[in-house]
Coordinates of N, CA, C and O in Angstrom, one line a residue:
M393 N 160.3 -9.6 -98.7 CA 159.2 -10.3 -98.0 C 158.2 -10.9 -99.1 O 157.8 -12.0 -98.9
K394 N 157.9 -10.2 -100.1 CA 157.0 -10.8 -101.2 C 157.6 -12.0 -101.8 O 156.9 -13.0 -102.0
N395 N 158.9 -12.0 -102.1 CA 159.6 -13.1 -102.7 C 159.6 -14.3 -101.7 O 159.4 -15.4 -102.2
K396 N 159.8 -14.1 -100.4 CA 159.8 -15.2 -99.5 C 158.4 -15.8 -99.4 O 158.3 -17.0 -99.4
T397 N 157.4 -15.0 -99.4 CA 156.0 -15.5 -99.3 C 155.7 -16.2 -100.6 O 155.1 -17.3 -100.6
A398 N 156.1 -15.7 -101.8 CA 155.8 -16.4 -103.0 C 156.5 -17.7 -103.1 O 155.9 -18.7 -103.5
T399 N 157.7 -17.8 -102.6 CA 158.5 -19.0 -102.6 C 157.8 -20.0 -101.6 O 157.7 -21.2 -102.0
E400 N 157.3 -19.5 -100.5 CA 156.7 -20.4 -99.5 C 155.4 -21.0 -100.1 O 155.1 -22.2 -100.0
I401 N 154.6 -20.1 -100.8 CA 153.4 -20.6 -101.4 C 153.6 -21.6 -102.5 O 153.0 -22.6 -102.6
Q402 N 154.7 -21.3 -103.3 CA 155.0 -22.3 -104.4 C 155.4 -23.6 -103.8 O 155.1 -24.7 -104.3
S403 N 156.2 -23.6 -102.7 CA 156.6 -24.8 -102.0 C 155.4 -25.6 -101.6 O 155.3 -26.8 -101.7
L404 N 154.4 -24.9 -101.0 CA 153.2 -25.6 -100.6 C 152.4 -26.2 -101.7 O 151.9 -27.3 -101.7
I405 N 152.3 -25.4 -102.8 CA 151.6 -25.9 -104.0 C 152.3 -27.2 -104.6 O 151.6 -28.1 -104.9
D406 N 153.6 -27.2 -104.6 CA 154.4 -28.3 -105.1 C 154.1 -29.6 -104.2 O 153.9 -30.7 -104.7
K407 N 154.0 -29.4 -102.9 CA 153.8 -30.5 -102.0 C 152.3 -31.0 -102.0 O 152.0 -32.1 -101.7
A408 N 151.4 -30.0 -102.3 CA 150.0 -30.3 -102.2 C 149.4 -30.7 -103.6 O 148.2 -31.0 -103.7
K409 N 150.2 -30.8 -104.6 CA 149.6 -30.9 -106.0 C 148.8 -32.2 -106.2 O 147.9 -32.2 -107.0
D410 N 149.0 -33.2 -105.5 CA 148.3 -34.5 -105.7 C 147.4 -34.8 -104.5 O 146.9 -35.9 -104.4
L411 N 147.2 -33.9 -103.6 CA 146.4 -34.2 -102.4 C 144.9 -33.8 -102.6 O 144.6 -32.8 -103.3
Y412 N 144.1 -34.5 -101.9 CA 142.6 -34.3 -101.9 C 142.2 -33.7 -100.6 O 142.5 -34.3 -99.5
V413 N 141.4 -32.6 -100.7 CA 141.0 -31.9 -99.5 C 139.5 -31.8 -99.4 O 138.9 -31.5 -100.4
L414 N 138.9 -32.0 -98.2 CA 137.5 -31.8 -98.0 C 137.4 -30.6 -97.1 O 138.0 -30.5 -96.0
Y415 N 136.7 -29.5 -97.6 CA 136.5 -28.3 -96.8 C 135.0 -28.2 -96.4 O 134.2 -28.2 -97.3
V416 N 134.8 -28.1 -95.1 CA 133.4 -28.1 -94.6 C 133.1 -26.8 -93.9 O 133.7 -26.5 -92.9
E417 N 132.2 -26.0 -94.4 CA 131.8 -24.7 -93.9 C 130.4 -24.4 -94.3 O 130.0 -24.5 -95.5
D418 N 129.6 -23.9 -93.3 CA 128.2 -23.6 -93.6 C 128.0 -22.2 -94.1 O 127.0 -21.9 -94.8
E419 N 128.8 -21.3 -93.8 CA 128.7 -19.9 -94.1 C 129.1 -19.7 -95.6 O 130.3 -19.8 -95.9
K420 N 128.1 -19.4 -96.5 CA 128.3 -19.4 -97.9 C 129.4 -18.5 -98.4 O 130.3 -19.0 -99.1
D421 N 129.4 -17.2 -98.0 CA 130.4 -16.3 -98.5 C 131.8 -16.8 -98.1 O 132.8 -16.8 -98.9
L422 N 132.0 -17.1 -96.8 CA 133.3 -17.5 -96.3 C 133.7 -18.8 -97.0 O 134.9 -19.0 -97.4
R423 N 132.7 -19.7 -97.2 CA 133.0 -21.0 -97.9 C 133.6 -20.8 -99.3 O 134.6 -21.4 -99.7
E424 N 132.9 -19.9 -100.0 CA 133.4 -19.7 -101.4 C 134.7 -19.0 -101.4 O 135.6 -19.4 -102.2
K425 N 135.0 -18.0 -100.6 CA 136.3 -17.3 -100.6 C 137.4 -18.2 -100.1 O 138.5 -18.2 -100.7
T426 N 137.2 -18.9 -99.0 CA 138.2 -19.8 -98.5 C 138.5 -21.0 -99.4 O 139.6 -21.4 -99.6
A427 N 137.4 -21.5 -100.0 CA 137.6 -22.6 -101.0 C 138.4 -22.1 -102.2 O 139.3 -22.9 -102.7
A428 N 138.2 -20.9 -102.6 CA 139.0 -20.3 -103.8 C 140.4 -20.2 -103.4 O 141.3 -20.5 -104.2
F429 N 140.7 -19.8 -102.1 CA 142.1 -19.7 -101.6 C 142.7 -21.1 -101.6 O 143.8 -21.3 -102.1
F430 N 142.0 -22.0 -101.0 CA 142.6 -23.4 -100.9 C 142.8 -24.0 -102.3 O 143.7 -24.8 -102.5
G431 N 141.9 -23.6 -103.2 CA 142.0 -24.1 -104.6 C 143.3 -23.6 -105.3 O 143.7 -24.2 -106.3
K432 N 143.9 -22.6 -104.8 CA 145.2 -22.1 -105.3 C 146.3 -22.9 -104.8 O 147.4 -22.9 -105.4
I433 N 146.1 -23.7 -103.7 CA 147.2 -24.5 -103.2 C 147.0 -26.0 -103.5 O 147.9 -26.6 -104.0
F434 N 145.8 -26.4 -103.3 CA 145.5 -27.8 -103.5 C 144.8 -28.0 -104.9 O 144.0 -27.3 -105.3
A435 N 145.2 -29.1 -105.6 CA 144.7 -29.3 -106.9 C 143.3 -29.9 -106.8 O 142.5 -29.7 -107.8
H436 N 143.0 -30.6 -105.8 CA 141.6 -31.2 -105.6 C 141.0 -30.8 -104.3 O 141.5 -31.2 -103.3
I437 N 139.9 -30.1 -104.4 CA 139.2 -29.7 -103.2 C 137.7 -29.9 -103.4 O 137.1 -29.5 -104.4
D438 N 137.1 -30.6 -102.4 CA 135.7 -30.8 -102.4 C 135.1 -29.9 -101.3 O 135.8 -29.8 -100.2
V439 N 133.9 -29.4 -101.5 CA 133.3 -28.5 -100.5 C 132.0 -29.1 -100.0 O 131.2 -29.6 -100.8
A440 N 131.8 -29.0 -98.7 CA 130.6 -29.5 -98.1 C 130.0 -28.3 -97.3 O 130.7 -27.5 -96.7
T441 N 128.6 -28.3 -97.2 CA 127.9 -27.2 -96.6 C 127.6 -27.3 -95.2 O 127.2 -26.3 -94.5
D442 N 127.8 -28.5 -94.6 CA 127.7 -28.7 -93.2 C 128.3 -30.1 -92.8 O 128.7 -30.8 -93.7
G443 N 128.2 -30.4 -91.5 CA 128.9 -31.6 -91.1 C 128.3 -32.9 -91.7 O 129.0 -33.8 -92.1
K444 N 127.0 -32.9 -91.9 CA 126.3 -34.1 -92.4 C 126.7 -34.3 -93.9 O 127.0 -35.4 -94.4
D445 N 126.7 -33.2 -94.7 CA 127.1 -33.2 -96.1 C 128.6 -33.6 -96.1 O 129.0 -34.4 -97.0
G446 N 129.4 -33.1 -95.2 CA 130.8 -33.4 -95.2 C 131.0 -34.9 -94.9 O 131.9 -35.6 -95.5
L447 N 130.3 -35.5 -94.0 CA 130.4 -36.9 -93.6 C 130.0 -37.8 -94.8 O 130.7 -38.8 -95.1
E448 N 129.0 -37.4 -95.5 CA 128.5 -38.1 -96.7 C 129.6 -38.1 -97.7 O 129.9 -39.2 -98.3
K449 N 130.2 -37.0 -98.0 CA 131.3 -36.9 -99.0 C 132.5 -37.7 -98.5 O 133.2 -38.4 -99.3
Y450 N 132.8 -37.6 -97.2 CA 134.0 -38.3 -96.6 C 133.9 -39.8 -96.8 O 134.8 -40.5 -97.1
T451 N 132.6 -40.3 -96.5 CA 132.4 -41.7 -96.6 C 132.5 -42.3 -98.0 O 133.0 -43.4 -98.2
K452 N 132.3 -41.4 -99.0 CA 132.3 -41.8 -100.4 C 133.7 -41.6 -101.1 O 134.0 -42.2 -102.1
N453 N 134.6 -40.8 -100.5 CA 135.8 -40.4 -101.2 C 137.0 -40.4 -100.2 O 136.8 -40.0 -99.0
P454 N 138.2 -40.7 -100.6 CA 139.3 -40.6 -99.7 C 139.9 -39.2 -99.8 O 139.9 -38.6 -100.8
Y455 N 140.2 -38.6 -98.6 CA 140.8 -37.3 -98.5 C 142.1 -37.4 -97.7 O 142.2 -38.1 -96.8
D456 N 143.0 -36.5 -98.2 CA 144.3 -36.4 -97.4 C 144.1 -35.5 -96.2 O 144.7 -35.8 -95.2
I457 N 143.4 -34.4 -96.4 CA 143.1 -33.4 -95.3 C 141.7 -33.1 -95.3 O 141.0 -32.9 -96.3
V458 N 141.1 -33.0 -94.1 CA 139.8 -32.4 -93.9 C 139.9 -31.1 -93.1 O 140.6 -31.1 -92.1
I459 N 139.3 -30.1 -93.6 CA 139.3 -28.8 -92.9 C 137.9 -28.5 -92.6 O 137.0 -28.4 -93.5
T460 N 137.5 -28.2 -91.4 CA 136.1 -28.1 -91.0 C 135.9 -26.9 -90.0 O 136.8 -26.6 -89.2
D461 N 134.7 -26.3 -90.1 CA 134.2 -25.4 -89.1 C 133.7 -26.2 -88.0 O 133.6 -27.4 -88.1
I462 N 133.3 -25.6 -86.9 CA 132.8 -26.3 -85.7 C 131.2 -26.1 -85.7 O 130.5 -27.1 -85.8
L463 N 130.8 -24.9 -85.6 CA 129.3 -24.7 -85.4 C 128.6 -24.7 -86.8 O 128.8 -23.7 -87.5
M464 N 127.9 -25.7 -87.1 CA 127.2 -25.9 -88.3 C 125.8 -26.6 -88.1 O 125.7 -27.3 -87.1
P465 N 124.9 -26.4 -88.9 CA 123.6 -27.1 -88.8 C 123.7 -28.5 -89.1 O 124.7 -29.0 -89.7
R466 N 122.8 -29.3 -88.7 CA 122.6 -30.7 -88.9 C 123.7 -31.6 -88.2 O 123.3 -32.6 -87.7
M467 N 124.9 -31.2 -88.3 CA 126.0 -31.9 -87.6 C 127.2 -31.0 -87.4 O 127.6 -30.4 -88.4
N468 N 127.6 -30.8 -86.2 CA 128.7 -29.8 -86.0 C 130.0 -30.5 -86.3 O 130.1 -31.7 -86.5
G469 N 131.1 -29.6 -86.3 CA 132.4 -30.1 -86.7 C 133.0 -31.1 -85.7 O 133.7 -32.1 -86.2
I470 N 132.7 -31.0 -84.5 CA 133.2 -32.0 -83.5 C 132.5 -33.4 -83.8 O 133.2 -34.4 -83.8
E471 N 131.2 -33.4 -84.0 CA 130.5 -34.6 -84.4 C 131.1 -35.2 -85.7 O 131.3 -36.4 -85.8
L472 N 131.4 -34.4 -86.6 CA 131.9 -34.8 -87.9 C 133.3 -35.5 -87.6 O 133.5 -36.6 -88.1
I473 N 134.1 -34.8 -86.9 CA 135.4 -35.4 -86.6 C 135.3 -36.7 -85.8 O 136.1 -37.7 -86.1
E474 N 134.4 -36.8 -84.9 CA 134.2 -38.1 -84.2 C 133.8 -39.2 -85.1 O 134.3 -40.3 -85.0
N475 N 133.0 -38.9 -86.1 CA 132.6 -39.9 -87.1 C 133.7 -40.2 -88.0 O 133.9 -41.4 -88.4
I476 N 134.5 -39.3 -88.4 CA 135.7 -39.5 -89.2 C 136.7 -40.4 -88.5 O 137.2 -41.3 -89.1
R477 N 136.9 -40.1 -87.2 CA 137.8 -40.9 -86.4 C 137.4 -42.4 -86.3 O 138.2 -43.3 -86.2
K478 N 136.1 -42.7 -86.4 CA 135.6 -44.0 -86.4 C 136.1 -44.8 -87.6 O 136.3 -46.0 -87.6
Q479 N 136.2 -44.0 -88.7 CA 136.6 -44.6 -90.0 C 138.1 -44.6 -90.2 O 138.6 -45.5 -90.9
N480 N 138.7 -43.5 -89.7 CA 140.2 -43.4 -90.0 C 140.8 -42.6 -88.8 O 140.7 -41.4 -88.7
K481 N 141.5 -43.3 -87.9 CA 142.1 -42.7 -86.7 C 143.2 -41.7 -87.1 O 143.6 -40.8 -86.3
K482 N 143.8 -41.9 -88.3 CA 145.0 -41.1 -88.7 C 144.6 -39.9 -89.6 O 145.5 -39.3 -90.1
Q483 N 143.4 -39.7 -89.9 CA 143.0 -38.6 -90.8 C 143.5 -37.3 -90.4 O 143.4 -36.9 -89.2
E484 N 144.1 -36.6 -91.3 CA 144.7 -35.3 -91.1 C 143.5 -34.3 -91.1 O 142.7 -34.2 -92.0
I485 N 143.3 -33.5 -89.9 CA 142.2 -32.7 -89.8 C 142.6 -31.3 -89.2 O 143.4 -31.3 -88.3
I486 N 142.1 -30.2 -89.8 CA 142.3 -28.9 -89.3 C 140.9 -28.3 -89.0 O 140.0 -28.4 -89.8
I487 N 140.8 -27.6 -87.9 CA 139.6 -26.8 -87.6 C 139.8 -25.4 -87.9 O 140.8 -24.8 -87.5
I488 N 138.7 -24.8 -88.5 CA 138.7 -23.3 -88.6 C 137.4 -22.8 -88.0 O 136.3 -23.3 -88.3
S489 N 137.5 -22.0 -87.0 CA 136.3 -21.6 -86.2 C 136.5 -20.2 -85.7 O 137.5 -19.7 -85.4
A490 N 135.3 -19.5 -85.5 CA 135.3 -18.2 -84.8 C 135.2 -18.4 -83.3 O 135.4 -17.4 -82.6
Y491 N 135.0 -19.6 -82.9 CA 134.8 -19.9 -81.5 C 136.1 -20.3 -80.8 O 136.7 -21.2 -81.2
T492 N 136.4 -19.6 -79.7 CA 137.6 -19.8 -79.0 C 137.3 -20.4 -77.6 O 138.2 -20.4 -76.7
E493 N 136.1 -21.0 -77.4 CA 135.8 -21.5 -76.1 C 136.7 -22.7 -75.8 O 137.0 -23.5 -76.7
L494 N 137.1 -22.8 -74.6 CA 138.0 -23.9 -74.1 C 137.4 -25.3 -74.4 O 138.2 -26.1 -74.8
S495 N 136.1 -25.5 -74.3 CA 135.6 -26.8 -74.5 C 135.8 -27.3 -75.9 O 136.1 -28.4 -76.1
Y496 N 135.7 -26.4 -76.9 CA 135.9 -26.8 -78.3 C 137.4 -27.1 -78.5 O 137.7 -28.1 -79.2
L497 N 138.3 -26.3 -77.9 CA 139.7 -26.6 -78.0 C 140.1 -27.9 -77.4 O 140.8 -28.7 -78.0
M498 N 139.5 -28.2 -76.2 CA 139.8 -29.4 -75.5 C 139.3 -30.6 -76.3 O 140.0 -31.7 -76.4
D499 N 138.1 -30.5 -76.9 CA 137.5 -31.6 -77.7 C 138.4 -31.8 -78.9 O 138.7 -33.0 -79.3
S500 N 138.9 -30.8 -79.5 CA 139.7 -30.9 -80.7 C 141.0 -31.6 -80.4 O 141.5 -32.4 -81.1
I501 N 141.6 -31.3 -79.2 CA 142.8 -31.9 -78.8 C 142.6 -33.4 -78.5 O 143.4 -34.3 -79.0
K502 N 141.5 -33.7 -77.9 CA 141.2 -35.1 -77.6 C 141.0 -35.9 -78.9 O 141.3 -37.1 -79.0
L503 N 140.5 -35.2 -79.9 CA 140.2 -35.9 -81.2 C 141.4 -35.9 -82.1 O 141.4 -36.4 -83.2
G504 N 142.5 -35.3 -81.7 CA 143.8 -35.4 -82.4 C 143.9 -34.6 -83.6 O 144.5 -35.0 -84.6
V505 N 143.2 -33.4 -83.7 CA 143.4 -32.6 -84.9 C 144.7 -31.9 -84.9 O 145.4 -31.7 -83.9
T506 N 145.2 -31.6 -86.1 CA 146.5 -31.0 -86.3 C 146.5 -29.6 -85.8 O 147.5 -29.1 -85.2
G507 N 145.4 -28.8 -86.0 CA 145.4 -27.4 -85.6 C 144.1 -26.8 -85.6 O 143.1 -27.4 -86.0
Y508 N 144.0 -25.6 -85.0 CA 142.8 -24.9 -84.7 C 143.0 -23.5 -85.1 O 143.8 -22.8 -84.4
L509 N 142.5 -23.1 -86.3 CA 142.7 -21.7 -86.8 C 141.4 -20.9 -86.4 O 140.3 -21.4 -86.5
I510 N 141.7 -19.6 -86.0 CA 140.6 -18.7 -85.6 C 140.2 -17.8 -86.7 O 141.0 -17.3 -87.4
K511 N 138.9 -17.7 -86.9 CA 138.3 -16.7 -87.9 C 138.3 -15.4 -87.3 O 138.1 -15.2 -86.1
P512 N 138.5 -14.3 -88.1 CA 138.9 -14.3 -89.5 C 140.3 -14.9 -89.6 O 141.2 -14.7 -88.8
L513 N 140.5 -15.6 -90.7 CA 141.8 -16.3 -90.9 C 142.9 -15.3 -91.1 O 142.8 -14.3 -91.8
N514 N 144.0 -15.6 -90.5 CA 145.3 -14.9 -90.7 C 146.0 -15.6 -91.8 O 146.3 -16.8 -91.7
F515 N 146.4 -14.9 -92.8 CA 147.1 -15.5 -94.0 C 148.3 -16.4 -93.6 O 148.4 -17.5 -94.0
Q516 N 149.2 -15.8 -92.8 CA 150.4 -16.5 -92.5 C 150.1 -17.7 -91.6 O 150.7 -18.7 -91.7
D517 N 149.2 -17.5 -90.6 CA 148.9 -18.7 -89.7 C 148.3 -19.8 -90.6 O 148.6 -21.0 -90.3
T518 N 147.5 -19.5 -91.6 CA 146.9 -20.5 -92.4 C 147.9 -21.2 -93.2 O 147.9 -22.4 -93.3
L519 N 148.9 -20.5 -93.8 CA 150.0 -21.1 -94.6 C 150.8 -22.0 -93.6 O 151.2 -23.1 -94.0
N520 N 151.1 -21.5 -92.4 CA 151.8 -22.4 -91.5 C 151.1 -23.6 -91.1 O 151.7 -24.7 -91.0
M521 N 149.8 -23.6 -90.9 CA 149.0 -24.8 -90.6 C 149.0 -25.7 -91.8 O 149.1 -27.0 -91.6
I522 N 148.8 -25.2 -93.0 CA 148.9 -26.1 -94.1 C 150.2 -26.8 -94.3 O 150.3 -28.0 -94.5
R523 N 151.3 -26.0 -94.1 CA 152.6 -26.6 -94.1 C 152.8 -27.7 -93.1 O 153.3 -28.7 -93.4
Q524 N 152.3 -27.4 -91.9 CA 152.4 -28.4 -90.8 C 151.7 -29.7 -91.2 O 152.2 -30.8 -91.0
S525 N 150.5 -29.6 -91.8 CA 149.7 -30.7 -92.2 C 150.5 -31.5 -93.3 O 150.5 -32.7 -93.3
L526 N 151.0 -30.8 -94.3 CA 151.7 -31.4 -95.4 C 152.9 -32.1 -94.9 O 153.2 -33.2 -95.3
D527 N 153.7 -31.5 -94.0 CA 154.9 -32.1 -93.4 C 154.5 -33.4 -92.7 O 155.2 -34.4 -92.8
K528 N 153.4 -33.3 -91.9 CA 152.9 -34.5 -91.2 C 152.5 -35.6 -92.1 O 152.9 -36.8 -91.9
L529 N 151.8 -35.3 -93.2 CA 151.4 -36.3 -94.2 C 152.7 -36.9 -94.8 O 152.7 -38.2 -95.0
Q530 N 153.6 -36.1 -95.2 CA 154.8 -36.6 -95.8 C 155.6 -37.5 -94.9 O 156.0 -38.6 -95.3
A531 N 155.7 -37.2 -93.6 CA 156.4 -38.0 -92.7 C 155.7 -39.3 -92.5 O 156.4 -40.4 -92.4
F532 N 154.4 -39.3 -92.4 CA 153.6 -40.5 -92.2 C 153.8 -41.4 -93.4 O 154.0 -42.6 -93.3
R533 N 153.8 -40.9 -94.6 CA 153.9 -41.7 -95.8 C 155.3 -42.3 -95.9 O 155.5 -43.4 -96.4
E534 N 156.3 -41.5 -95.5 CA 157.7 -42.1 -95.5 C 157.8 -43.2 -94.5 O 158.5 -44.2 -94.8
V535 N 157.2 -43.1 -93.4 CA 157.2 -44.2 -92.4 C 156.5 -45.4 -93.0 O 157.0 -46.6 -92.8
E536 N 155.4 -45.2 -93.6 CA 154.6 -46.3 -94.2 C 155.4 -47.0 -95.3 O 155.5 -48.3 -95.4
M537 N 156.1 -46.3 -96.1 CA 157.0 -46.8 -97.2 C 158.1 -47.6 -96.5 O 158.4 -48.7 -97.0
Y538 N 158.7 -47.1 -95.5 CA 159.8 -47.8 -94.8 C 159.3 -49.1 -94.2 O 160.0 -50.1 -94.3
K539 N 158.1 -49.1 -93.6 CA 157.5 -50.3 -93.0 C 157.3 -51.4 -94.1 O 157.6 -52.5 -93.9
T540 N 156.8 -50.9 -95.2 CA 156.5 -51.8 -96.4 C 157.8 -52.4 -96.9 O 157.9 -53.6 -97.1
K541 N 158.9 -51.6 -97.0 CA 160.2 -52.2 -97.4 C 160.7 -53.2 -96.4 O 161.3 -54.2 -96.8
L542 N 160.6 -52.9 -95.1 CA 161.0 -53.9 -94.1 C 160.3 -55.2 -94.1 O 160.8 -56.3 -93.9
E543 N 159.0 -55.1 -94.5 CA 158.2 -56.3 -94.5 C 158.6 -57.2 -95.7 O 158.4 -58.4 -95.7
T544 N 159.1 -56.6 -96.7 CA 159.6 -57.4 -97.9 C 160.9 -58.0 -97.8 O 161.3 -58.9 -98.6
I545 N 161.6 -57.7 -96.7 CA 163.0 -58.2 -96.5 C 162.9 -59.5 -95.8 O 162.2 -59.8 -95.0

Protein backbone atom coordinates (compact mmCIF):
# COMPACT_ATOMS: atom_id res chain seq x y z
CA MET A 1 0.00 0.00 0.00
CA LYS A 2 2.82 2.41 0.84
CA ASN A 3 4.52 1.77 -2.49
CA LYS A 4 1.27 2.36 -4.38
CA THR A 5 0.67 5.66 -2.58
CA ALA A 6 4.28 6.74 -3.09
CA THR A 7 4.02 5.92 -6.81
CA GLU A 8 0.73 7.81 -7.04
CA ILE A 9 2.19 10.88 -5.33
CA GLN A 10 5.28 10.80 -7.56
CA SER A 11 3.03 10.62 -10.62
CA LEU A 12 1.12 13.69 -9.41
CA ILE A 13 4.37 15.55 -8.73
CA ASP A 14 5.60 14.73 -12.25
CA LYS A 15 2.36 16.02 -13.80
CA ALA A 16 2.22 19.12 -11.59
CA LYS A 17 5.86 20.21 -11.74
CA ASP A 18 5.22 23.19 -14.03
CA LEU A 19 1.79 24.22 -12.78
CA TYR A 20 0.87 27.35 -10.85
CA VAL A 21 -1.67 27.07 -8.04
CA LEU A 22 -3.51 29.70 -6.04
CA TYR A 23 -4.69 28.47 -2.63
CA VAL A 24 -7.20 30.70 -0.81
CA GLU A 25 -7.93 30.02 2.87
CA ASP A 26 -8.60 32.42 5.75
CA GLU A 27 -7.86 30.03 8.64
CA LYS A 28 -4.14 30.55 9.34
CA ASP A 29 -3.12 27.15 10.76
CA LEU A 30 -5.04 25.21 8.12
CA ARG A 31 -3.71 27.50 5.38
CA GLU A 32 -0.10 26.90 6.44
CA LYS A 33 -0.46 23.11 6.81
CA THR A 34 -2.41 22.62 3.59
CA ALA A 35 -0.12 24.96 1.62
CA ALA A 36 2.87 22.93 2.85
CA PHE A 37 1.16 19.74 1.64
CA PHE A 38 0.32 21.28 -1.76
CA GLY A 39 3.91 22.56 -1.93
CA LYS A 40 5.09 18.94 -1.97
CA ILE A 41 3.06 18.34 -5.14
CA PHE A 42 3.06 21.64 -6.99
CA ALA A 43 6.27 23.51 -7.71
CA HIS A 44 4.57 26.93 -7.66
CA ILE A 45 1.94 27.79 -5.08
CA ASP A 46 0.69 31.23 -4.06
CA VAL A 47 -1.39 31.66 -0.93
CA ALA A 48 -4.16 34.19 -0.30
CA THR A 49 -5.77 34.95 3.05
CA ASP A 50 -9.33 35.59 1.80
CA GLY A 51 -11.36 35.96 -1.37
CA LYS A 52 -10.44 39.58 -1.99
CA ASP A 53 -6.72 38.83 -1.59
CA GLY A 54 -7.19 35.81 -3.84
CA LEU A 55 -8.89 37.85 -6.57
CA GLU A 56 -6.14 40.48 -6.45
CA LYS A 57 -3.50 37.77 -6.92
CA TYR A 58 -5.55 36.03 -9.61
CA THR A 59 -5.92 39.25 -11.57
CA LYS A 60 -2.15 39.81 -11.55
CA ASN A 61 -0.96 36.23 -12.22
CA PRO A 62 -1.98 33.27 -14.37
CA TYR A 63 -2.85 30.09 -12.44
CA ASP A 64 -3.50 26.59 -13.67
CA ILE A 65 -5.58 25.64 -10.60
CA VAL A 66 -7.39 27.69 -7.97
CA ILE A 67 -8.19 25.96 -4.68
CA THR A 68 -10.46 27.95 -2.38
CA ASP A 69 -12.40 27.85 0.85
CA ILE A 70 -16.00 29.13 0.81
CA LEU A 71 -16.66 31.08 4.01
CA MET A 72 -14.07 33.85 4.32
CA PRO A 73 -14.07 37.52 5.30
CA ARG A 74 -14.19 40.37 2.76
CA MET A 75 -15.18 38.07 -0.14
CA ASN A 76 -16.37 34.48 0.12
CA GLY A 77 -15.27 31.66 -2.15
CA ILE A 78 -18.44 31.68 -4.25
CA GLU A 79 -17.99 35.40 -4.99
CA LEU A 80 -14.33 34.75 -5.78
CA ILE A 81 -15.26 32.01 -8.23
CA GLU A 82 -17.91 34.22 -9.86
CA ASN A 83 -15.28 36.93 -10.39
CA ILE A 84 -12.77 34.42 -11.74
CA ARG A 85 -15.37 33.07 -14.18
CA LYS A 86 -15.80 36.61 -15.56
CA GLN A 87 -12.11 36.55 -16.47
CA ASN A 88 -11.69 32.89 -17.40
CA LYS A 89 -14.63 30.55 -17.95
CA LYS A 90 -12.31 27.52 -18.17
CA GLN A 91 -10.29 28.09 -14.99
CA GLU A 92 -9.71 24.87 -13.07
CA ILE A 93 -11.19 25.35 -9.56
CA ILE A 94 -11.48 23.11 -6.50
CA ILE A 95 -13.41 24.05 -3.35
CA ILE A 96 -12.31 22.95 0.11
CA SER A 97 -14.90 23.68 2.79
CA ALA A 98 -16.23 22.52 6.13
CA TYR A 99 -19.72 23.44 4.94
CA THR A 100 -21.87 20.77 3.34
CA GLU A 101 -24.97 22.89 2.86
CA LEU A 102 -26.80 22.07 -0.35
CA SER A 103 -26.85 25.73 -1.48
CA TYR A 104 -23.02 25.87 -1.55
CA LEU A 105 -22.84 22.62 -3.46
CA MET A 106 -25.45 23.80 -5.98
CA ASP A 107 -23.65 27.13 -6.45
CA SER A 108 -20.36 25.33 -7.03
CA ILE A 109 -21.97 23.05 -9.64
CA LYS A 110 -23.48 26.05 -11.44
CA LEU A 111 -20.06 27.70 -11.45
CA GLY A 112 -18.45 24.60 -12.96
CA VAL A 113 -15.91 23.72 -10.28
CA THR A 114 -14.08 20.42 -10.67
CA GLY A 115 -14.66 19.28 -7.13
CA TYR A 116 -15.75 19.98 -3.59
CA LEU A 117 -13.63 18.55 -0.77
CA ILE A 118 -14.92 18.51 2.80
CA LYS A 119 -12.77 19.56 5.77
CA PRO A 120 -11.05 17.95 7.50
CA LEU A 121 -9.36 16.79 4.32
CA ASN A 122 -9.11 13.12 3.59
CA PHE A 123 -5.66 12.41 2.16
CA GLN A 124 -6.84 9.97 -0.53
CA ASP A 125 -9.81 12.13 -1.58
CA THR A 126 -7.47 15.11 -1.92
CA LEU A 127 -5.02 13.15 -4.07
CA ASN A 128 -7.90 11.90 -6.24
CA MET A 129 -9.22 15.45 -6.71
CA ILE A 130 -5.76 16.74 -7.65
CA ARG A 131 -5.36 13.89 -10.12
CA GLN A 132 -8.76 14.67 -11.63
CA SER A 133 -7.79 18.34 -12.07
CA LEU A 134 -4.43 17.45 -13.59
CA ASP A 135 -6.05 14.99 -16.01
CA LYS A 136 -8.62 17.62 -17.00
CA LEU A 137 -5.91 20.23 -17.60
CA GLN A 138 -3.85 17.80 -19.65
CA ALA A 139 -6.86 16.83 -21.80
CA PHE A 140 -7.77 20.49 -22.34
CA ARG A 141 -4.20 21.33 -23.40
CA GLU A 142 -4.08 18.39 -25.79
CA VAL A 143 -7.33 19.55 -27.42
CA GLU A 144 -5.95 23.09 -27.72
CA MET A 145 -2.73 21.78 -29.34
CA TYR A 146 -4.79 19.69 -31.75
CA LYS A 147 -6.92 22.73 -32.68
CA THR A 148 -3.79 24.77 -33.28
CA LYS A 149 -2.36 22.08 -35.55
CA LEU A 150 -5.63 21.91 -37.52
CA GLU A 151 -5.61 25.69 -38.00
CA THR A 152 -2.16 25.55 -39.57
CA ILE A 153 -3.20 22.96 -42.16
